Amino acid sequence: MKKESAIKQIKETLGPQGWSNDPDIMAPLLTDSEGGPQGNALILACPANTEEVSTVLQLCHQANIPVVPQGGNTGCCGGAIPNQTGTEVLLSLRRMNRIRDLDSTDYTLTAEAGCILHDLKHAAEEANRFFPLSLGAEGSCQIGGNLATNAGGINVLNYGNTRDLVLGLEVVLPDGTLWNGLRRLRKDNSGYDLKHLFIGSEGTLGIITAVTLKLFPLPHTSVTSCCALSNLESGLSLLAIAREYSGDQVNSFELLPRIAMEMIAKHRNDLRLPFPSDEAQWYVLMELNSSRKNDDLAALTETILEEAFTKNMITNAIIAQSEQQRNQLWSIREAAVEVQKSEGYSVSHDVAVPVSKVAELIKLTCERASELLPGIRPYPFGHVGDGNIHFNFFKPDDMTDIDFKGLTSKIHTLVYETVNELNGSISAEHGIGRAKTDELEIYRSAIEISLMKAVKETIDPSYLMNPGKVINQKT
Ligand SMILES: Cc1cc2nc3c(=O)[nH]c(=O)nc-3n(C[C@H](O)[C@H](O)[C@H](O)COP(=O)(O)OP(=O)(O)OC[C@H]3O[C@@H](n4cnc5c(N)ncnc54)[C@H](O)[C@@H]3O)c2cc1C
């Protein structure tokens, strides 16, 4: 089929509400949340239902037109951005935002891929149920994007990544074939578990159109505390005793470095720092959750922190006494992300190591970065409880942005080599997108890359689904 004919039929299928090539509408969809390279697209397609997704993919397949799926476009690796050639269809799931079913007996929710995460969580709460996936972008990211990136966030310790929250999927394959795998089974060992191929595949194997998710009882109590650590290692010891004493009720365990507190003081003077005059280098935000009505988590948190004081793990601590204080502590965590944009250009990484290796990762990487560039300002923070560190770097005060940008790839190599030495991963939760395809080939074994390519070529032999992302096409 000719490309012009396919595009004409796509427009007819979707109707006037379902497509656009207006530059003003398309502009914000053509660059990602990190301000990565600007893309271009043949057309923006916004199907209203699964059948329309299927028709669009069938037409693109017949005319050999590549398709780039896009959710809320909050991804950090350029995965949802078409390339610059203007030859790809950008397919947004934004109109597919219905909740199809919520079953409070089964503890399941079935939603279309374009549902905004916040709306989906709210729908669960209305039914007295809890969907635990929680991340800073939840007001804009879509559940389809969360699935495609296997998003992590701040509740992974208790509930797992997105992958762990899925019972069934509906997917349109690259040739337009529909796979309806929307099962609600808690047990299902009938052959390969295909849904896991699509979760985390970043739109390279097909378009996720709907999902059946696991729900949980609503947490009845949450107690949030913030501690100044004696040193980095003691943060991990604190996590270990908190898990032990609470019987694994530690929901969030987030690391903040001193530089984060300094930047928050500089850029957000509306926020009150937990320990304004403290000299600690490291802080953690810890939250314990329970769905049981009679759990006294405040007393439990006090016991844990007393033990941590006695063993010299922490030098200071506060426990939020109200919802308002809890929100204030979480605002500090959110501000630790925002203020980095105000500070300027940074070289960023999203890496993971075994939890026991986090302190070693941070120390080694900081030492090596200072040898490479004296005065460099490391900013490692994030989901330390699951070994995931967002390891960012700011330039020395007396250096220009241009000179610092020139060192970007050396800094990446230094971080990834250190992560690799510690048996970690170059992408903890953000994915590979188009930003890390070369690194994936370096840091995953030849057999893993070969298996990934075999999967890709079985499902999408013409490399039409999100080309140039995750897997480099064989030349
Ligand atoms: C402030 C902020 C905080 C963040 N915090 C976290 C965090 O704590 N944890 C975390 O994991 N991430 C975090 N992120 C990154 C981002 O929010 C997640 O990766 C999120 O899951 C992306 O969802 P999205 O709908 O925006 O997807 P998009 O950015 O639109 O797309 C991401 C990838 O998924 C593909 N895709 C999207 N929808 C579909 C679909 N329906 N079918 C197939 N493929 C699809 C795209 O092609 C692309 O490859 C954060 C981002 C920001 C801006």
Coordinates of C-alpha atoms and ligand atoms in Angstrom, one line a residue:
M1 CA 0.0 0.0 0.0
K2 CA 1.2 3.6 -0.7
K3 CA 2.0 5.7 2.3
E4 CA -0.3 8.6 1.1
S5 CA -3.2 6.1 0.8
A6 CA -2.6 4.7 4.3
I7 CA -2.5 8.1 5.9
K8 CA -5.7 9.1 4.1
Q9 CA -7.4 5.9 5.4
I10 CA -6.1 6.6 8.9
K11 CA -7.6 10.0 8.9
E12 CA -11.0 8.6 7.6
T13 CA -10.9 5.9 10.3
L14 CA -10.2 8.3 13.2
G15 CA -12.4 11.2 12.1
P16 CA -11.6 14.9 12.6
Q17 CA -11.2 14.5 16.4
G18 CA -8.8 11.6 16.0
W19 CA -5.8 13.1 14.2
S20 CA -3.8 16.3 13.7
N21 CA -0.9 17.7 11.9
D22 CA -1.2 21.2 13.5
P23 CA 2.3 22.2 14.6
D24 CA 1.0 24.0 17.7
I25 CA -0.8 20.9 18.9
M26 CA 2.1 18.6 18.0
A27 CA 5.0 20.7 19.3
P28 CA 4.8 19.7 23.0
L29 CA 4.5 16.1 22.0
L30 CA 7.8 16.2 20.1
T31 CA 10.2 16.6 22.9
D32 CA 10.4 14.7 26.2
S33 CA 10.4 15.7 29.9
E34 CA 14.2 15.9 29.9
G35 CA 14.2 18.3 27.0
G36 CA 15.9 15.7 24.7
P37 CA 16.2 16.1 21.0
Q38 CA 13.2 17.5 19.1
G39 CA 11.4 15.0 16.9
N40 CA 9.0 15.3 13.9
A41 CA 6.0 13.3 12.9
L42 CA 4.0 12.5 9.8
I43 CA 0.8 12.8 11.7
L44 CA -0.5 12.6 15.3
A45 CA -3.1 9.8 15.5
C46 CA -5.3 9.6 18.6
P47 CA -7.5 6.5 18.3
A48 CA -10.6 6.4 20.5
N49 CA -10.7 2.7 21.1
T50 CA -8.8 -0.6 20.6
E51 CA -10.4 -1.3 17.2
E52 CA -9.1 2.0 15.9
V53 CA -5.6 1.3 17.2
S54 CA -5.8 -2.0 15.4
T55 CA -6.8 -0.4 12.1
V56 CA -4.1 2.3 12.3
L57 CA -1.4 -0.4 13.0
Q58 CA -2.7 -2.6 10.2
L59 CA -2.6 0.3 7.7
C60 CA 0.9 1.4 8.9
H61 CA 2.1 -2.2 8.6
Q62 CA 0.8 -2.5 5.0
A63 CA 2.4 0.8 4.0
N64 CA 5.6 0.2 6.0
I65 CA 5.2 3.3 8.2
P66 CA 6.9 3.2 11.6
V67 CA 4.7 4.0 14.7
V68 CA 5.7 5.6 17.9
P69 CA 3.3 5.1 20.8
Q70 CA 3.0 7.9 23.3
G71 CA 1.4 8.1 26.8
G72 CA 1.7 11.1 29.0
N73 CA 5.1 11.9 27.6
T74 CA 6.7 12.1 31.0
G75 CA 9.4 9.5 30.1
C76 CA 13.0 10.5 30.6
C77 CA 14.8 8.6 27.8
G78 CA 13.2 10.0 24.6
G79 CA 11.2 6.7 24.2
A80 CA 7.9 8.4 23.2
I81 CA 9.5 10.9 20.7
P82 CA 9.6 10.2 17.0
N83 CA 12.9 10.7 15.1
Q84 CA 13.6 13.9 13.1
T85 CA 12.7 12.5 9.7
G86 CA 9.0 13.2 9.9
T87 CA 8.2 9.8 8.5
E88 CA 6.7 8.2 11.6
V89 CA 3.2 8.2 13.0
L90 CA 2.9 9.4 16.5
L91 CA 0.1 7.4 18.2
S92 CA -1.2 9.0 21.4
L93 CA -3.4 6.9 23.7
R94 CA -4.8 10.1 25.3
R95 CA -8.4 9.5 24.2
M96 CA -8.5 5.9 25.5
N97 CA -9.0 6.8 29.2
R98 CA -12.0 4.8 30.4
I99 CA -12.1 2.5 33.4
R100 CA -13.8 -0.5 32.0
D101 CA -14.3 -2.4 35.2
L102 CA -13.6 -2.4 38.9
D103 CA -14.3 -5.5 41.0
S104 CA -13.8 -5.0 44.7
T105 CA -14.2 -8.7 45.4
D106 CA -11.6 -9.7 43.0
Y107 CA -9.5 -6.6 44.0
T108 CA -9.0 -5.8 40.3
L109 CA -9.4 -2.8 38.0
T110 CA -9.5 -2.9 34.2
A111 CA -8.6 0.3 32.5
E112 CA -7.7 1.6 29.0
A113 CA -4.0 2.5 28.5
G114 CA -4.6 6.2 28.3
C115 CA -6.0 6.5 31.9
I116 CA -3.9 9.0 33.8
L117 CA -2.3 7.3 36.8
H118 CA -3.8 9.8 39.3
D119 CA -7.3 9.2 38.0
L120 CA -7.0 5.5 38.2
K121 CA -5.7 5.6 41.7
H122 CA -8.6 7.9 42.6
A123 CA -11.2 5.5 41.1
A124 CA -9.7 2.7 43.2
E125 CA -9.9 4.8 46.3
E126 CA -13.6 5.6 45.6
A127 CA -14.2 1.9 45.9
N128 CA -12.2 1.7 49.1
R129 CA -9.3 0.0 47.3
F130 CA -5.7 1.0 46.7
F131 CA -3.5 1.0 43.6
P132 CA 0.0 1.5 44.9
L133 CA 2.0 2.7 42.0
S134 CA 3.1 6.2 42.9
L135 CA 5.5 8.6 41.2
G136 CA 6.1 12.3 40.8
A137 CA 4.6 12.4 37.3
E138 CA 1.3 10.7 38.3
G139 CA -0.8 13.7 37.4
S140 CA 0.2 13.3 33.7
C141 CA 1.7 9.9 33.1
Q142 CA -0.7 7.2 31.7
I143 CA -1.0 3.6 32.9
G144 CA 0.0 2.4 29.4
G145 CA 3.2 4.4 29.7
N146 CA 3.8 3.0 33.2
L147 CA 3.4 -0.5 31.9
A148 CA 5.6 0.1 28.8
T149 CA 8.4 1.4 31.1
N150 CA 7.7 -0.9 34.0
A151 CA 7.7 2.2 36.2
G152 CA 8.9 2.0 39.8
G153 CA 8.4 5.0 42.1
I154 CA 8.2 5.3 45.9
N155 CA 6.1 2.3 46.8
V156 CA 8.2 -0.5 45.3
L157 CA 9.4 -1.9 48.7
N158 CA 6.0 -3.1 49.7
Y159 CA 4.2 -3.6 46.4
G160 CA 6.8 -4.1 43.7
N161 CA 7.3 -2.4 40.3
T162 CA 4.4 -2.0 37.8
R163 CA 5.2 -5.5 36.5
D164 CA 4.2 -6.9 39.8
L165 CA 0.8 -5.2 39.8
V166 CA -0.5 -6.6 36.5
L167 CA -2.8 -9.6 36.0
G168 CA -3.7 -9.2 32.3
L169 CA -3.0 -7.1 29.2
E170 CA -4.7 -6.2 25.9
V171 CA -2.2 -5.5 23.2
V172 CA -2.4 -4.6 19.5
L173 CA 0.5 -6.3 17.7
P174 CA 2.6 -4.5 15.0
D175 CA 0.5 -5.9 12.1
G176 CA -2.8 -4.8 13.8
T177 CA -3.7 -8.2 15.3
L178 CA -5.4 -7.9 18.7
W179 CA -4.2 -10.1 21.6
N180 CA -6.8 -10.1 24.4
G181 CA -5.0 -11.3 27.5
L182 CA -7.2 -9.4 30.0
R183 CA -7.3 -12.3 32.5
R184 CA -7.9 -11.7 36.2
L185 CA -6.3 -14.8 37.4
R186 CA -4.1 -14.8 40.5
K187 CA -2.7 -18.2 39.3
D188 CA -2.1 -19.0 35.7
N189 CA 0.8 -21.3 34.7
S190 CA -0.4 -22.1 31.2
G191 CA 2.6 -21.6 29.1
Y192 CA 4.9 -18.6 28.7
D193 CA 3.6 -15.5 30.6
L194 CA 3.4 -13.3 27.5
K195 CA 2.3 -10.2 29.3
H196 CA 5.8 -9.8 30.7
L197 CA 7.2 -9.4 27.3
F198 CA 5.2 -6.3 26.7
I199 CA 5.6 -4.8 30.1
G200 CA 8.8 -2.8 30.0
S201 CA 9.2 -3.1 26.2
E202 CA 8.8 0.6 25.7
G203 CA 6.4 0.4 22.8
T204 CA 8.8 -1.7 20.7
L205 CA 6.7 -4.9 20.5
G206 CA 3.1 -3.5 20.2
I207 CA 0.7 -1.1 21.7
I208 CA -0.8 -1.8 25.1
T209 CA -4.5 -0.8 24.9
A210 CA -5.8 -2.0 28.2
V211 CA -4.8 -3.7 31.5
T212 CA -6.2 -5.6 34.4
L213 CA -4.4 -4.4 37.6
K214 CA -4.2 -5.8 41.1
L215 CA -5.8 -3.7 43.8
F216 CA -5.0 -3.8 47.5
P217 CA -6.8 -2.8 50.8
L218 CA -6.4 1.0 51.4
P219 CA -3.6 1.7 53.8
H220 CA -5.2 2.6 57.1
T221 CA -2.2 4.3 58.7
S222 CA 0.9 5.9 57.3
V223 CA 3.7 7.2 59.5
T224 CA 6.4 9.3 57.8
S225 CA 9.7 10.2 59.4
C226 CA 12.9 12.0 58.3
C227 CA 16.3 11.2 59.8
A228 CA 19.7 12.7 59.5
L229 CA 22.1 9.8 59.1
S230 CA 25.5 9.4 60.8
N231 CA 26.9 8.2 57.5
L232 CA 25.7 6.5 54.3
E233 CA 26.2 2.9 55.5
S234 CA 24.0 3.6 58.5
G235 CA 21.1 4.4 56.2
L236 CA 21.2 0.8 55.0
S237 CA 21.4 -0.5 58.6
L238 CA 18.4 1.6 59.5
L239 CA 16.4 0.1 56.6
A240 CA 17.4 -3.4 57.7
I241 CA 16.2 -2.9 61.3
A242 CA 13.0 -1.0 60.1
R243 CA 12.1 -4.0 57.9
E244 CA 12.8 -6.4 60.7
Y245 CA 10.9 -4.6 63.5
S246 CA 7.9 -3.7 61.3
G247 CA 7.5 -7.1 59.7
D248 CA 8.1 -5.5 56.3
Q249 CA 5.8 -2.5 56.6
V250 CA 8.4 -0.1 55.2
N251 CA 6.7 1.3 52.2
S252 CA 9.1 4.1 51.2
F253 CA 12.8 4.7 52.0
E254 CA 14.2 7.6 50.1
L255 CA 17.7 9.1 50.2
L256 CA 18.4 12.8 50.1
P257 CA 22.0 14.2 50.1
R258 CA 23.1 17.4 51.8
I259 CA 23.4 19.1 48.4
A260 CA 19.6 18.6 47.9
M261 CA 18.8 20.4 51.1
E262 CA 21.2 23.2 50.1
M263 CA 19.5 23.6 46.7
I264 CA 16.1 23.5 48.2
A265 CA 17.1 26.3 50.6
K266 CA 18.4 28.2 47.6
H267 CA 15.6 27.8 45.2
R268 CA 12.5 27.0 47.4
N269 CA 12.5 29.3 50.4
D270 CA 8.8 28.6 50.8
L271 CA 9.7 25.2 52.1
R272 CA 10.8 24.4 55.7
L273 CA 13.7 22.1 55.9
P274 CA 13.4 19.3 58.5
F275 CA 16.7 20.1 60.2
P276 CA 17.7 23.6 59.2
S277 CA 20.9 23.7 61.3
D278 CA 22.0 20.1 61.0
E279 CA 25.4 19.3 59.4
A280 CA 24.6 15.8 58.2
Q281 CA 25.6 14.7 54.8
W282 CA 22.8 12.3 54.2
Y283 CA 19.1 12.1 55.1
V284 CA 16.3 9.5 54.6
L285 CA 12.6 9.8 54.4
M286 CA 11.0 6.7 55.7
E287 CA 7.3 5.8 55.5
L288 CA 5.6 2.8 57.2
N289 CA 2.2 1.8 56.0
S290 CA -0.4 -0.6 57.3
S291 CA -3.9 -1.6 56.2
R292 CA -4.7 -3.0 59.6
K293 CA -6.8 -0.8 61.8
N294 CA -5.1 -1.4 65.1
D295 CA -1.5 -1.1 64.1
D296 CA 0.3 1.6 66.1
L297 CA 2.9 2.6 63.5
A298 CA 3.8 5.8 65.4
A299 CA 4.9 3.7 68.4
L300 CA 6.7 1.3 66.1
T301 CA 8.5 4.1 64.3
E302 CA 9.6 5.5 67.6
T303 CA 11.0 2.2 68.7
I304 CA 12.9 1.8 65.4
L305 CA 14.3 5.3 65.6
E306 CA 15.3 4.9 69.3
E307 CA 17.2 1.8 68.3
A308 CA 18.8 3.7 65.5
F309 CA 19.9 6.5 67.9
T310 CA 21.3 3.9 70.4
K311 CA 23.3 2.3 67.6
N312 CA 24.6 5.7 66.3
M313 CA 22.9 5.2 62.9
I314 CA 21.2 8.6 63.1
T315 CA 21.9 11.9 64.6
N316 CA 18.5 13.5 64.3
A317 CA 14.9 12.5 63.5
I318 CA 11.4 13.8 63.3
I319 CA 8.1 11.9 62.9
A320 CA 5.3 13.7 61.2
Q321 CA 2.5 14.2 63.7
S322 CA -0.2 15.2 61.2
E323 CA -1.2 14.9 57.5
Q324 CA 0.1 18.4 57.0
Q325 CA 3.5 17.5 58.4
R326 CA 3.6 14.4 56.4
N327 CA 2.9 16.4 53.2
Q328 CA 5.6 18.9 54.2
L329 CA 8.1 16.0 54.4
W330 CA 7.1 14.7 51.0
S331 CA 7.2 18.2 49.5
I332 CA 10.9 18.2 50.4
R333 CA 11.3 14.9 48.5
E334 CA 9.5 16.3 45.5
A335 CA 11.4 19.6 45.6
A336 CA 14.7 17.6 45.5
V337 CA 13.7 16.7 41.9
E338 CA 12.3 20.2 40.9
V339 CA 15.2 22.3 42.2
Q340 CA 17.7 20.5 40.0
K341 CA 16.0 22.2 36.9
S342 CA 16.4 25.6 38.6
E343 CA 20.1 24.9 39.3
G344 CA 20.8 24.3 35.6
Y345 CA 22.3 21.6 33.4
S346 CA 23.0 18.2 35.0
V347 CA 24.3 14.9 33.7
S348 CA 21.8 12.4 34.9
H349 CA 21.6 8.6 35.5
D350 CA 19.0 6.2 36.8
V351 CA 20.9 3.2 38.1
A352 CA 20.4 0.3 40.4
V353 CA 22.7 -2.0 42.4
P354 CA 21.9 -4.6 45.1
V355 CA 20.8 -2.6 48.2
S356 CA 23.9 -3.7 50.2
K357 CA 26.1 -2.1 47.5
V358 CA 24.5 1.4 47.5
A359 CA 27.0 3.0 49.8
E360 CA 29.9 1.6 47.8
L361 CA 28.3 2.8 44.5
I362 CA 27.9 6.3 45.8
K363 CA 31.4 6.5 47.4
L364 CA 33.3 5.0 44.4
T365 CA 31.4 7.1 41.8
C366 CA 31.9 10.3 43.7
E367 CA 35.6 9.6 44.1
R368 CA 36.0 8.8 40.4
A369 CA 34.0 11.8 39.3
S370 CA 36.1 14.1 41.5
E371 CA 39.3 12.7 39.9
L372 CA 37.8 13.3 36.5
L373 CA 36.7 16.8 37.3
P374 CA 37.7 18.4 40.6
G375 CA 34.8 20.5 42.0
I376 CA 32.1 18.5 40.2
R377 CA 29.0 18.4 42.4
P378 CA 27.4 14.9 42.7
Y379 CA 23.7 14.7 43.5
P380 CA 22.8 11.0 44.2
F381 CA 19.3 10.6 45.6
G382 CA 16.2 8.6 45.4
H383 CA 14.7 5.1 46.0
V384 CA 17.6 3.8 48.1
G385 CA 15.4 1.2 49.7
D386 CA 15.3 -0.7 46.5
G387 CA 18.8 0.0 45.4
N388 CA 17.8 2.6 42.8
I389 CA 19.8 5.8 42.8
H390 CA 19.2 8.8 40.5
F391 CA 22.8 9.8 40.2
N392 CA 23.1 13.3 38.8
F393 CA 26.0 15.7 38.5
F394 CA 26.3 19.5 38.4
K395 CA 29.2 21.4 37.1
P396 CA 31.8 23.0 39.3
D397 CA 30.9 26.7 40.1
D398 CA 33.6 28.1 38.0
M399 CA 32.9 26.0 34.8
T400 CA 30.8 26.9 31.8
D401 CA 27.9 24.8 30.7
I402 CA 29.5 24.2 27.4
D403 CA 32.7 22.8 28.9
F404 CA 30.7 20.7 31.3
K405 CA 28.4 19.3 28.5
G406 CA 31.6 18.3 26.7
L407 CA 32.3 15.8 29.6
T408 CA 28.9 14.2 29.5
S409 CA 29.8 10.9 27.8
K410 CA 32.9 10.5 30.0
I411 CA 30.7 10.9 33.1
H412 CA 28.2 8.4 31.7
T413 CA 31.0 5.9 31.2
L414 CA 32.4 6.4 34.7
V415 CA 29.0 5.9 36.3
Y416 CA 28.0 2.8 34.1
E417 CA 31.4 1.2 34.6
T418 CA 31.1 1.5 38.4
V419 CA 27.5 0.2 38.3
N420 CA 28.7 -2.7 36.2
E421 CA 31.5 -3.6 38.6
L422 CA 28.9 -3.8 41.3
N423 CA 26.6 -6.1 39.3
G424 CA 24.0 -3.3 38.9
S425 CA 21.8 -2.0 36.1
I426 CA 22.3 1.1 33.8
S427 CA 18.5 1.6 33.9
A428 CA 16.6 1.1 37.2
E429 CA 13.2 2.4 36.3
H430 CA 13.2 4.9 33.4
G431 CA 14.0 2.5 30.7
I432 CA 16.3 2.6 27.7
G433 CA 14.4 4.7 25.2
R434 CA 16.6 6.1 22.5
A435 CA 19.0 7.6 25.1
K436 CA 20.7 4.3 26.2
T437 CA 20.5 1.9 23.3
D438 CA 24.3 1.8 22.8
E439 CA 24.9 1.3 26.5
L440 CA 22.4 -1.5 26.6
E441 CA 24.5 -3.4 24.0
I442 CA 27.7 -2.8 26.2
Y443 CA 26.3 -3.7 29.6
R444 CA 24.0 -6.7 28.8
S445 CA 25.6 -9.9 27.8
A446 CA 25.8 -11.0 24.1
I447 CA 23.3 -13.8 24.7
E448 CA 20.8 -11.4 26.4
I449 CA 21.1 -8.9 23.4
S450 CA 20.7 -11.8 21.0
L451 CA 17.6 -13.1 22.8
M452 CA 16.1 -9.6 22.9
K453 CA 16.7 -9.2 19.2
A454 CA 15.1 -12.6 18.5
V455 CA 12.0 -11.6 20.4
K456 CA 11.8 -8.2 18.6
E457 CA 12.2 -9.8 15.2
T458 CA 9.6 -12.5 15.9
I459 CA 7.0 -10.0 16.9
D460 CA 8.1 -7.0 14.8
P461 CA 10.3 -8.3 11.9
S462 CA 10.1 -5.0 10.0
Y463 CA 11.1 -2.9 13.0
L464 CA 8.0 -0.7 12.6
M465 CA 7.2 -0.4 16.3
N466 CA 9.1 2.5 17.9
P467 CA 12.2 2.0 15.8
G468 CA 15.5 3.1 17.3
K469 CA 14.3 2.6 20.9
V470 CA 15.7 -0.1 23.2
I471 CA 17.1 -2.4 20.5
N472 CA 19.4 -1.2 17.7
Q473 CA 18.2 -2.6 14.4
K474 CA 20.6 -5.1 12.8
T475 CA 22.5 -3.5 9.9
Ligands
LIG1 C1 8.6 14.6 37.7 C2 8.8 13.1 37.2 C3 9.0 12.1 38.2 C4 9.1 10.8 37.8 N1 9.3 9.8 38.7 C5 9.4 8.6 38.3 C6 9.5 7.5 39.3 O1 9.5 7.7 40.5 N2 9.6 6.2 38.8 C7 9.6 5.9 37.5 O2 9.6 4.8 37.1 N3 9.5 6.9 36.5 C8 9.4 8.2 36.9 N4 9.3 9.2 36.0 C9 9.4 8.8 34.5 C10 8.0 8.6 33.9 O3 7.0 9.3 34.6 C11 7.7 7.1 33.8 O4 8.6 6.5 32.9 C12 6.2 6.9 33.3 O5 6.0 5.5 33.4 C13 6.0 7.2 31.8 O6 4.7 7.2 31.5 P1 4.1 8.1 30.3 O7 2.6 7.8 30.2 O8 4.4 9.5 30.5 O9 4.8 7.4 29.1 P2 5.6 8.1 27.8 O10 6.6 9.0 28.3 O11 4.5 8.7 26.9 O12 6.2 6.9 27.1 C14 7.2 6.1 27.7 C15 7.5 4.9 26.8 O13 6.4 4.0 26.8 C16 5.9 3.8 25.5 N5 4.4 3.8 25.6 C17 3.6 4.8 26.2 N6 2.4 4.3 26.1 C18 2.4 3.1 25.5 C19 1.4 2.1 25.3 N7 0.1 2.3 25.6 N8 1.7 1.0 24.6 C20 3.0 0.8 24.3 N9 4.0 1.6 24.6 C21 3.7 2.8 25.2 C22 6.5 5.0 24.7 O14 6.6 4.7 23.3 C23 7.8 5.2 25.4 O15 8.7 4.3 24.9 C24 9.2 10.5 36.4 C25 9.0 11.5 35.4 C26 8.9 12.8 35.9 C27 8.7 13.9 34.8

